[in-house]
Amino acid sequence: EVEGRTDLCIHAVEQSKSAESGKRMSLSFQVADVVVGATEVTSAGGILTHEPREENGEPPHLAMCADTEGNEFMLSRKRS
């Protein structure tokens, strides 16, 4: 693992039933600390659509975000 590195992941996901049929792309960034990343997103004008939360006593694993233009993306922490 390289210190300060952020991994970028792009995956195809099924559209919801209310959206057009087909697939869309989902963008996610793997970061060392989801809470710090979420703070950086909101400091830059983005919003959190799903706040980072502890899970089973572990640090938060994910946060759903949107940039200033409404483009959604996910922050995730690599689980040990």
PDB file of C-alpha atoms in Angstrom:
ATOM      1  CA  GLU A   1       0.000   0.000   0.000  1.00  0.00           C
ATOM      2  CA  VAL A   2       1.321   3.423  -0.959  1.00  0.00           C
ATOM      3  CA  GLU A   3       0.872   6.130   1.665  1.00  0.00           C
ATOM      4  CA  GLY A   4      -1.562   8.812   0.527  1.00  0.00           C
ATOM      5  CA  ARG A   5      -2.795   6.754  -2.411  1.00  0.00           C
ATOM      6  CA  THR A   6      -6.462   6.761  -3.350  1.00  0.00           C
ATOM      7  CA  ASP A   7      -7.846   3.870  -5.397  1.00  0.00           C
ATOM      8  CA  LEU A   8     -10.468   4.654  -8.036  1.00  0.00           C
ATOM      9  CA  CYS A   9     -13.054   1.990  -8.896  1.00  0.00           C
ATOM     10  CA  ILE A  10     -15.578   2.091 -11.735  1.00  0.00           C
ATOM     11  CA  HIS A  11     -18.267  -0.577 -12.005  1.00  0.00           C
ATOM     12  CA  ALA A  12     -21.332  -1.173 -14.126  1.00  0.00           C
ATOM     13  CA  VAL A  13     -24.540  -1.399 -12.091  1.00  0.00           C
ATOM     14  CA  GLU A  14     -28.119  -2.215 -13.007  1.00  0.00           C
ATOM     15  CA  GLN A  15     -30.448   0.752 -13.346  1.00  0.00           C
ATOM     16  CA  SER A  16     -33.322   1.004 -10.912  1.00  0.00           C
ATOM     17  CA  LYS A  17     -36.749  -0.007 -12.167  1.00  0.00           C
ATOM     18  CA  SER A  18     -37.817   3.652 -12.311  1.00  0.00           C
ATOM     19  CA  ALA A  19     -34.886   4.597 -14.579  1.00  0.00           C
ATOM     20  CA  GLU A  20     -34.243   3.762 -18.208  1.00  0.00           C
ATOM     21  CA  SER A  21     -33.361   0.138 -18.802  1.00  0.00           C
ATOM     22  CA  GLY A  22     -29.746  -0.820 -19.160  1.00  0.00           C
ATOM     23  CA  LYS A  23     -26.655  -0.149 -17.110  1.00  0.00           C
ATOM     24  CA  ARG A  24     -24.942   2.910 -15.737  1.00  0.00           C
ATOM     25  CA  MET A  25     -21.515   3.458 -14.298  1.00  0.00           C
ATOM     26  CA  SER A  26     -20.861   3.818 -10.583  1.00  0.00           C
ATOM     27  CA  LEU A  27     -17.795   5.692  -9.394  1.00  0.00           C
ATOM     28  CA  SER A  28     -16.161   4.968  -6.054  1.00  0.00           C
ATOM     29  CA  PHE A  29     -12.979   6.075  -4.352  1.00  0.00           C
ATOM     30  CA  GLN A  30     -11.255   3.879  -1.793  1.00  0.00           C
ATOM     31  CA  VAL A  31      -9.747   6.088   0.905  1.00  0.00           C
ATOM     32  CA  ALA A  32      -7.888   5.469   4.165  1.00  0.00           C
ATOM     33  CA  ASP A  33     -10.504   7.285   6.289  1.00  0.00           C
ATOM     34  CA  VAL A  34     -14.098   7.672   5.093  1.00  0.00           C
ATOM     35  CA  VAL A  35     -14.938  10.314   7.726  1.00  0.00           C
ATOM     36  CA  VAL A  36     -12.016  12.515   6.659  1.00  0.00           C
ATOM     37  CA  GLY A  37     -12.945  12.006   2.998  1.00  0.00           C
ATOM     38  CA  ALA A  38     -16.579  12.919   3.659  1.00  0.00           C
ATOM     39  CA  THR A  39     -15.467  16.089   5.443  1.00  0.00           C
ATOM     40  CA  GLU A  40     -13.336  17.013   2.432  1.00  0.00           C
ATOM     41  CA  VAL A  41     -16.315  16.470   0.112  1.00  0.00           C
ATOM     42  CA  THR A  42     -18.592  18.772   2.126  1.00  0.00           C
ATOM     43  CA  SER A  43     -15.813  21.364   2.536  1.00  0.00           C
ATOM     44  CA  ALA A  44     -15.558  21.504  -1.257  1.00  0.00           C
ATOM     45  CA  GLY A  45     -19.326  22.105  -1.619  1.00  0.00           C
ATOM     46  CA  GLY A  46     -20.496  18.523  -2.139  1.00  0.00           C
ATOM     47  CA  ILE A  47     -23.185  16.794  -0.094  1.00  0.00           C
ATOM     48  CA  LEU A  48     -23.514  13.467   1.685  1.00  0.00           C
ATOM     49  CA  THR A  49     -26.517  11.372   0.669  1.00  0.00           C
ATOM     50  CA  HIS A  50     -25.516   8.611   3.122  1.00  0.00           C
ATOM     51  CA  GLU A  51     -23.382   9.709   6.070  1.00  0.00           C
ATOM     52  CA  PRO A  52     -20.511   7.474   7.206  1.00  0.00           C
ATOM     53  CA  ARG A  53     -21.588   5.280  10.142  1.00  0.00           C
ATOM     54  CA  GLU A  54     -19.865   2.747  12.358  1.00  0.00           C
ATOM     55  CA  GLU A  55     -20.776  -0.850  11.580  1.00  0.00           C
ATOM     56  CA  ASN A  56     -20.478  -3.587  14.192  1.00  0.00           C
ATOM     57  CA  GLY A  57     -17.972  -1.542  16.192  1.00  0.00           C
ATOM     58  CA  GLU A  58     -15.737  -0.963  13.134  1.00  0.00           C
ATOM     59  CA  PRO A  59     -14.906   2.483  11.726  1.00  0.00           C
ATOM     60  CA  PRO A  60     -17.234   3.682   8.956  1.00  0.00           C
ATOM     61  CA  HIS A  61     -16.821   1.742   5.720  1.00  0.00           C
ATOM     62  CA  LEU A  62     -18.703   3.903   3.218  1.00  0.00           C
ATOM     63  CA  ALA A  63     -20.275   7.259   2.479  1.00  0.00           C
ATOM     64  CA  MET A  64     -22.473   8.145  -0.482  1.00  0.00           C
ATOM     65  CA  CYS A  65     -21.760  11.598  -1.851  1.00  0.00           C
ATOM     66  CA  ALA A  66     -22.713  14.004  -4.622  1.00  0.00           C
ATOM     67  CA  ASP A  67     -20.579  16.748  -6.114  1.00  0.00           C
ATOM     68  CA  THR A  68     -21.705  20.335  -6.710  1.00  0.00           C
ATOM     69  CA  GLU A  69     -23.346  19.274  -9.990  1.00  0.00           C
ATOM     70  CA  GLY A  70     -25.264  16.368  -8.438  1.00  0.00           C
ATOM     71  CA  ASN A  71     -23.017  13.571  -9.742  1.00  0.00           C
ATOM     72  CA  GLU A  72     -23.082  10.747  -7.212  1.00  0.00           C
ATOM     73  CA  PHE A  73     -20.077   8.757  -6.051  1.00  0.00           C
ATOM     74  CA  MET A  74     -19.093   6.570  -3.131  1.00  0.00           C
ATOM     75  CA  LEU A  75     -16.197   6.727  -0.670  1.00  0.00           C
ATOM     76  CA  SER A  76     -15.184   3.386   0.802  1.00  0.00           C
ATOM     77  CA  ARG A  77     -12.549   2.182   3.245  1.00  0.00           C
ATOM     78  CA  LYS A  78     -10.582  -0.962   2.581  1.00  0.00           C
ATOM     79  CA  ARG A  79     -11.647  -3.466   5.207  1.00  0.00           C
ATOM     80  CA  SER A  80      -8.950  -5.425   6.988  1.00  0.00           C
TER      81      SER A  80
END
